[in-house]
Amino acid sequence: MTSLSSPKDIFHISNRLSFGMSEKDIDKINKMGINSYIKEQLNPKNIDINTSQTFKVSKYQKLNMNVAELFKNYNSQYILFQNGKKKSFSEEEKKQLNQKRRKFFTDTLEFKIDKSINNPHQLEEVMTDFWFNHFNVFVYKMRDLQQILITNYEQKAIQPHVLGKFRDLLAATAQHPSMLYYLDNWQNVNPRSNKQKSKKGLNENYARELMELHTLGVDGGYTQNDVISLARILTGWGIMNVNTPQSDNGFYFNEKLHDYDDKKFLGHTIKGSGIEEVSQALDILAYHPATANHISYKLAQFFVSDTPPNSLIKKLAKTFVDSEGNIKIVLGKLFESEEFWDTKYYGNKFKTPYQYVISVLRMANISQPPTNMMIRQLRDLQMLPYNYISPDGYKNTKEVWLSPDAMIKRLNFATTVAQGKLNNNEQINSRELLKTFTNFFTPKTIQTVKNSDQKWQSALIFGSPEMMFK
């Protein structure tokens, strides 16, 4: 491991464990040391949330509703059921409800951006984004419902477990209505059920992605028969409605629609027992060696290199197995590894558009950018949160994001920020940036900035080659 004392080490750890360096974080790491900073970030409950002056959870209080509350306030089926007097909405009422949902989703986007910039639990935010992409859902699949559910999915099903046990994370996403709607498992029922009145039947969508993307990986050794068996295990695994018992998380297991025959799954016999079958299947998947390897590869790729070293993947996979999927322990092993601290990997990870945008705002100390402008910028850069259509989520490799058009758009954003258009028209002071982050930039970049007209200096800093990587 490196001596962990040079400015480059500090910039490296700050960039990799956060959405981008900030002056506050650099000062903090200098004072407490890198090892203490890593320990603190791996234990976010030890961080005083009040150290962030702009991060206000109370501002987004309505986003903290549980699923049952969200349905009662935003789902037309539940609203009509509650009121009882109306059989249908008028056109004006439909319009108002749709506007209410859109506003809710806009607030969801603002909340995510706010936390990404300001939350002192930066590693927790980074891992929330990582795991959301791993368990991706698309907001425009059943838009009226996903617009109100997706923040609950991220904040209640994903974020509490991002540094915990992978098995808990897997179960929380499996039960959440956002996932059940997105990958159609709410329509997955035993075709032989006498109670089934619609054309719904066995649906393999979620079962397939649960193995291919969420756990074992595409080369994880499962067969089409395993997909079918898992789909059968997942029959009846769905979502509450106005006629079912209400639950805070919106999950409902309809035993009448479940296939109670015994199943063969990944070499195991699972007796027909109802909801317990899914728990057994998730155990098999969560603790499988192929899952350990798949998750370890993705973590190594995310934190170290687009083509991570096999030596690191093996270390992480062993730690994953030994710790029964304890994510914090696996990350601890990663952050202390010689591969993570190998200087050839410093500054080699090309930032995704979202990472780039947030890193510029953090460096510029812009804590509350205008939401509508941010949405336009991220959409223009083709990485607005919750907008990736396929279940594999946004990628984090250079080949996906590096193109002439993308670079032009990044430079336009750099100029917009430098000119103060996201900061009450207050231009960013280039001298202060260079003073704080001098050791981060190459002498060539610093000289280029200093030789330029002062009005362009901050834009050149934000658009520099160094800022495109982490």
XYZ file of C-alpha atoms in Angstrom:
470
model
C 0.000 0.000 0.000
C 1.136 3.542 -0.643
C 2.272 5.762 2.218
C -1.079 7.564 2.047
C 0.445 10.974 2.608
C 0.894 12.752 -0.724
C -1.599 15.261 -2.186
C -2.198 12.867 -5.078
C -3.247 10.161 -2.616
C -5.656 12.581 -0.979
C -7.158 13.605 -4.311
C -7.417 9.940 -5.298
C -9.328 8.873 -2.197
C -11.521 11.966 -2.272
C -12.491 11.444 -5.906
C -13.162 7.722 -5.602
C -15.170 7.791 -2.361
C -17.260 10.824 -3.284
C -18.977 12.482 -6.208
C -15.960 14.752 -6.537
C -13.486 16.745 -4.498
C -14.638 19.706 -2.479
C -12.562 22.160 -0.495
C -14.225 20.987 2.732
C -13.398 17.353 2.051
C -9.781 18.048 1.158
C -9.344 20.037 4.379
C -11.026 17.256 6.340
C -8.810 14.514 4.928
C -5.703 16.599 5.550
C -6.701 17.022 9.186
C -7.911 13.514 10.023
C -5.781 11.409 7.687
C -6.802 9.086 4.885
C -7.312 5.950 6.953
C -9.610 7.727 9.408
C -11.525 9.272 6.510
C -12.077 5.868 4.913
C -13.233 4.427 8.238
C -15.652 7.296 8.736
C -17.111 6.954 5.245
C -17.584 3.214 5.756
C -19.517 4.001 8.950
C -21.825 6.861 7.921
C -23.840 6.790 11.149
C -20.758 8.232 12.827
C -20.906 11.332 10.628
C -22.841 14.289 11.999
C -25.389 15.210 9.338
C -25.445 18.762 10.711
C -21.946 19.316 9.376
C -23.649 19.940 6.035
C -25.225 23.394 6.042
C -27.393 22.905 2.970
C -28.588 19.315 3.202
C -32.083 19.522 4.662
C -34.073 16.296 4.812
C -37.101 18.172 6.201
C -37.392 20.092 2.938
C -38.344 16.845 1.232
C -40.570 15.473 3.975
C -43.282 14.211 1.619
C -40.675 12.041 -0.121
C -40.384 10.057 3.110
C -43.899 8.613 2.770
C -44.122 4.839 2.780
C -45.658 3.058 -0.205
C -49.108 2.773 1.380
C -49.152 6.531 1.994
C -47.922 7.247 -1.527
C -50.695 5.129 -3.012
C -53.356 6.840 -0.896
C -52.145 10.300 -1.924
C -51.107 9.820 -5.555
C -52.631 6.601 -6.947
C -56.008 7.262 -8.594
C -57.276 3.777 -7.755
C -56.702 4.354 -4.041
C -57.992 7.935 -4.058
C -61.286 6.838 -5.601
C -61.508 3.913 -3.200
C -60.955 6.186 -0.198
C -63.459 8.821 -1.241
C -66.006 6.261 -2.232
C -68.381 8.829 -3.707
C -66.715 9.189 -7.108
C -66.767 6.565 -9.823
C -64.272 8.375 -12.023
C -62.150 11.506 -12.202
C -63.187 14.545 -14.193
C -60.704 15.759 -16.808
C -59.691 18.604 -14.492
C -59.113 16.201 -11.599
C -56.979 13.970 -13.823
C -54.952 16.988 -14.882
C -54.400 18.073 -11.287
C -53.354 14.581 -10.188
C -50.908 14.294 -13.078
C -49.421 17.682 -12.205
C -49.104 16.561 -8.589
C -47.231 13.427 -9.664
C -44.906 15.364 -11.977
C -44.100 17.803 -9.185
C -43.387 14.865 -6.894
C -40.958 13.408 -9.409
C -39.255 16.768 -9.948
C -38.754 16.961 -6.184
C -37.351 13.424 -6.311
C -34.724 14.533 -8.829
C -33.919 17.630 -6.770
C -33.523 15.500 -3.656
C -31.075 13.141 -5.364
C -28.988 16.010 -6.755
C -29.046 17.791 -3.384
C -27.795 14.714 -1.542
C -25.163 13.937 -4.162
C -23.695 17.418 -3.728
C -24.146 18.067 -0.037
C -24.509 14.896 1.974
C -21.340 14.372 4.065
C -22.030 10.620 3.785
C -20.488 10.754 0.314
C -19.550 7.084 0.049
C -23.090 6.133 1.029
C -24.429 8.380 -1.755
C -21.952 6.967 -4.274
C -22.924 3.428 -3.325
C -26.619 4.270 -3.486
C -26.088 5.386 -7.062
C -24.001 2.274 -7.778
C -26.609 -0.108 -6.400
C -29.507 1.713 -8.039
C -27.853 1.109 -11.409
C -27.228 -2.497 -10.426
C -30.920 -2.908 -9.545
C -32.117 -0.434 -12.145
C -35.739 0.505 -12.736
C -37.055 2.889 -15.417
C -39.367 5.702 -14.363
C -41.368 5.651 -17.595
C -42.365 2.009 -17.285
C -45.816 2.525 -15.711
C -44.920 6.206 -15.335
C -47.863 7.302 -13.170
C -46.805 4.830 -10.486
C -43.024 4.934 -10.886
C -42.959 8.736 -10.608
C -44.175 8.432 -7.038
C -42.487 5.139 -6.104
C -38.946 5.519 -7.360
C -37.660 7.733 -4.546
C -39.060 5.273 -1.987
C -37.338 2.463 -3.865
C -33.997 4.268 -3.734
C -34.271 5.676 -0.209
C -36.008 2.775 1.558
C -35.134 -0.383 -0.376
C -31.597 0.474 -1.508
C -29.876 3.148 0.587
C -30.290 1.502 4.032
C -28.429 -1.581 2.776
C -25.693 -0.133 0.533
C -23.021 -0.812 3.170
C -24.788 -3.755 4.765
C -25.477 -7.349 3.742
C -26.036 -8.019 0.053
C -28.726 -10.575 0.937
C -30.787 -7.849 2.659
C -30.365 -5.524 -0.303
C -31.441 -8.280 -2.672
C -34.595 -9.004 -0.673
C -35.536 -5.343 -0.301
C -35.345 -4.710 -4.048
C -37.145 -7.979 -4.805
C -40.159 -6.965 -2.737
C -40.432 -3.353 -3.807
C -43.293 -2.342 -6.127
C -40.915 -0.385 -8.369
C -39.033 -3.572 -9.238
C -42.175 -5.702 -9.374
C -43.784 -3.292 -11.837
C -40.637 -2.707 -13.885
C -39.779 -6.352 -14.509
C -43.406 -7.522 -14.588
C -43.345 -9.946 -11.679
C -46.661 -8.519 -10.479
C -48.091 -10.320 -13.513
C -46.240 -13.569 -12.794
C -48.827 -16.119 -11.695
C -49.420 -19.839 -11.807
C -51.165 -20.366 -15.155
C -53.102 -23.277 -13.674
C -54.647 -21.156 -10.944
C -58.416 -21.557 -10.883
C -58.744 -18.018 -9.547
C -56.896 -16.409 -12.446
C -59.413 -14.544 -14.602
C -57.045 -12.584 -16.850
C -54.554 -13.722 -19.486
C -51.637 -13.436 -17.076
C -49.428 -16.453 -16.672
C -45.841 -17.376 -15.972
C -43.611 -14.327 -16.565
C -39.850 -14.934 -16.663
C -38.653 -11.318 -16.904
C -37.693 -10.727 -13.293
C -36.435 -14.267 -12.723
C -34.040 -13.927 -15.647
C -32.660 -10.517 -14.636
C -32.454 -11.564 -10.992
C -29.854 -14.134 -12.041
C -28.236 -12.497 -15.071
C -27.844 -8.963 -13.680
C -28.514 -8.910 -9.954
C -26.646 -11.994 -8.734
C -24.894 -14.753 -10.715
C -23.991 -12.799 -13.855
C -24.511 -13.806 -17.458
C -21.883 -16.558 -17.159
C -23.042 -17.683 -13.736
C -23.907 -21.238 -14.724
C -27.690 -21.144 -14.729
C -29.878 -22.675 -17.432
C -33.229 -21.875 -19.004
C -34.743 -24.507 -16.743
C -33.433 -22.529 -13.750
C -35.080 -19.390 -15.137
C -38.400 -21.216 -15.429
C -38.053 -22.712 -11.948
C -37.271 -19.324 -10.421
C -40.230 -17.750 -12.214
C -42.451 -20.484 -10.753
C -40.975 -19.835 -7.305
C -41.834 -16.138 -7.733
C -45.477 -16.676 -8.741
C -47.899 -14.643 -6.633
C -45.044 -12.381 -5.491
C -46.679 -9.020 -6.137
C -48.182 -5.720 -5.030
C -51.035 -4.798 -2.743
C -54.184 -3.225 -4.123
C -57.321 -1.725 -2.623
C -58.739 -5.206 -2.037
C -55.718 -6.720 -0.259
C -54.259 -6.178 3.227
C -52.290 -2.934 3.311
C -48.561 -2.937 4.022
C -46.119 -0.073 4.441
C -43.831 -1.336 1.681
C -46.664 -2.153 -0.733
C -45.719 -5.817 -1.073
C -48.356 -8.541 -1.164
C -47.968 -12.270 -1.656
C -51.071 -13.724 -3.275
C -50.969 -17.361 -2.244
C -53.905 -18.193 -4.548
C -51.753 -17.353 -7.573
C -48.665 -19.272 -6.457
C -47.375 -22.509 -7.958
C -47.109 -24.899 -5.009
C -45.410 -27.759 -6.849
C -41.822 -28.657 -5.879
C -39.062 -27.064 -7.995
C -35.475 -27.852 -8.972
C -33.369 -24.687 -8.846
C -29.585 -24.504 -9.373
C -29.225 -28.093 -8.194
C -31.401 -27.598 -5.110
C -34.838 -29.038 -4.471
C -37.240 -26.391 -3.209
C -40.410 -27.789 -1.708
C -43.654 -26.066 -2.580
C -44.245 -23.966 0.535
C -45.383 -20.545 -0.669
C -43.610 -17.322 0.192
C -40.772 -19.183 1.939
C -39.655 -20.557 -1.438
C -38.454 -17.103 -2.522
C -36.447 -16.722 0.682
C -34.692 -20.013 -0.046
C -34.006 -18.998 -3.646
C -32.571 -15.630 -2.568
C -30.294 -17.421 -0.079
C -29.000 -19.665 -2.864
C -28.391 -16.695 -5.142
C -26.938 -14.289 -2.569
C -24.356 -16.748 -1.234
C -23.412 -18.343 -4.554
C -19.703 -18.099 -5.558
C -20.728 -16.769 -8.985
C -22.540 -13.902 -7.266
C -19.439 -13.127 -5.212
C -17.391 -12.969 -8.401
C -19.959 -10.921 -10.325
C -20.383 -8.306 -7.587
C -16.632 -8.155 -6.950
C -15.950 -7.511 -10.627
C -18.467 -4.674 -10.719
C -17.073 -3.059 -7.561
C -13.485 -3.337 -8.822
C -14.491 -1.874 -12.174
C -16.348 0.983 -10.495
C -13.633 1.941 -7.999
C -10.386 0.968 -9.739
C -10.388 0.475 -13.499
C -12.620 -0.268 -16.488
C -10.586 -3.464 -16.829
C -9.944 -4.356 -13.177
C -7.046 -6.647 -12.235
C -7.984 -10.280 -11.605
C -5.905 -10.274 -8.439
C -8.254 -7.714 -6.905
C -11.411 -9.467 -8.080
C -10.247 -12.705 -6.434
C -9.501 -10.924 -3.145
C -12.888 -9.251 -3.110
C -14.756 -12.418 -4.076
C -13.087 -14.350 -1.254
C -13.956 -11.562 1.188
C -17.536 -11.551 -0.100
C -17.875 -15.284 0.523
C -16.092 -15.218 3.902
C -18.219 -12.295 5.159
C -21.472 -13.698 3.730
C -21.825 -10.733 1.440
C -21.009 -7.941 3.879
C -20.576 -4.988 1.516
C -18.768 -2.780 4.035
C -16.153 -5.471 4.679
C -15.695 -6.053 0.942
C -15.210 -2.321 0.349
C -12.787 -2.139 3.265
C -10.709 -4.853 1.593
C -10.889 -2.949 -1.688
C -9.785 0.379 -0.184
C -6.804 -1.165 1.579
C -5.689 -3.201 -1.440
C -2.429 -2.507 -3.226
C -4.361 -2.459 -6.507
C -6.536 0.439 -5.336
C -3.409 2.371 -4.333
C -1.415 1.525 -7.446
C -0.674 4.941 -8.952
C -1.214 3.642 -12.480
C -4.927 3.653 -11.659
C -4.953 7.222 -10.344
C -7.110 9.468 -12.497
C -7.871 6.694 -14.976
C -11.635 6.376 -14.458
C -13.570 8.516 -16.921
C -16.445 10.161 -15.087
C -19.980 9.415 -16.126
C -21.990 12.529 -17.052
C -23.714 12.516 -13.660
C -20.404 12.164 -11.807
C -18.873 14.934 -13.898
C -21.738 17.376 -13.324
C -21.840 16.785 -9.569
C -18.035 16.952 -9.286
C -17.971 20.380 -10.963
C -20.672 21.663 -8.620
C -18.835 20.310 -5.580
C -15.552 21.877 -6.674
C -17.327 25.174 -7.404
C -19.066 25.020 -4.005
C -22.525 25.368 -5.572
C -24.813 23.643 -3.117
C -28.259 24.501 -4.501
C -28.254 24.711 -8.310
C -31.600 25.467 -10.027
C -33.429 22.158 -10.396
C -34.900 22.793 -13.842
C -31.506 23.786 -15.240
C -29.922 20.687 -13.742
C -32.584 18.450 -15.249
C -32.009 20.003 -18.674
C -28.228 19.652 -18.379
C -28.362 15.999 -17.277
C -30.908 15.138 -19.935
C -28.713 16.833 -22.547
C -25.772 14.751 -21.307
C -27.990 11.653 -21.563
C -27.774 10.675 -17.910
C -30.798 11.999 -16.091
C -31.337 9.771 -13.029
C -34.022 7.089 -13.247
C -34.212 7.422 -17.051
C -32.263 4.391 -18.253
C -34.689 2.110 -20.035
C -33.037 -1.318 -19.783
C -32.457 -3.266 -16.537
C -28.647 -3.248 -16.742
C -28.523 0.427 -15.686
C -26.198 3.242 -16.696
C -22.648 2.077 -17.470
C -19.546 3.533 -15.798
C -16.885 2.855 -18.453
C -15.126 5.350 -20.700
C -16.098 3.721 -24.000
C -19.772 4.422 -23.293
C -19.431 8.122 -22.507
C -16.408 9.481 -24.381
C -17.286 11.062 -27.732
C -16.688 14.436 -29.436
C -20.320 15.457 -28.953
C -20.278 14.489 -25.280
C -17.091 16.482 -24.679
C -18.578 19.579 -26.308
C -21.592 19.308 -24.026
C -19.348 18.949 -20.970
C -17.369 22.023 -21.956
C -20.598 23.957 -22.417
C -21.621 22.931 -18.917
C -18.201 23.950 -17.547
C -18.679 27.397 -19.093
C -22.209 27.688 -17.726
C -21.004 26.968 -14.201
C -17.947 29.223 -14.467
C -20.101 32.157 -15.573
C -22.290 31.813 -12.502
C -25.478 30.777 -14.281
C -26.098 28.103 -11.656
C -24.988 30.335 -8.804
C -27.052 33.543 -8.894
C -24.823 34.912 -11.685
C -21.832 34.989 -9.335
C -18.780 34.032 -11.396
C -16.495 31.365 -9.958
C -13.146 32.636 -8.673
C -10.425 30.818 -10.620
C -7.673 31.963 -8.262
C -9.352 30.278 -5.298
C -9.791 27.084 -7.309
C -6.140 26.967 -8.279
C -5.077 27.752 -4.731
C -7.058 24.845 -3.283
C -6.543 22.260 -6.012
C -3.132 23.204 -7.445
C -1.610 19.794 -6.876
C -4.493 18.102 -8.672
C -3.805 19.738 -12.028
C -0.780 19.189 -14.240
C 1.672 22.061 -14.758
C 0.489 22.218 -18.373
C -3.133 22.776 -17.340
C -2.172 25.366 -14.746
C -0.052 27.249 -17.262
C -2.825 27.133 -19.868
C -5.293 28.541 -17.352
C -2.963 31.323 -16.193
C -2.141 32.342 -19.768
C -5.823 32.719 -20.639
C -8.202 35.633 -20.257
C -9.396 35.658 -16.656
C -13.060 35.390 -17.649
C -12.348 31.949 -19.161
C -10.063 30.584 -16.472
C -12.680 28.850 -14.333
C -14.265 27.303 -17.419
C -10.868 25.940 -18.455
C -10.405 24.455 -14.990
C -13.816 22.739 -15.009
C -13.306 21.578 -18.581
C -9.721 20.410 -18.103
C -8.640 16.829 -18.877
C -8.094 16.193 -15.169
C -11.734 17.041 -14.377
C -12.997 14.463 -16.866
C -11.388 11.670 -14.854
C -11.331 10.573 -11.260
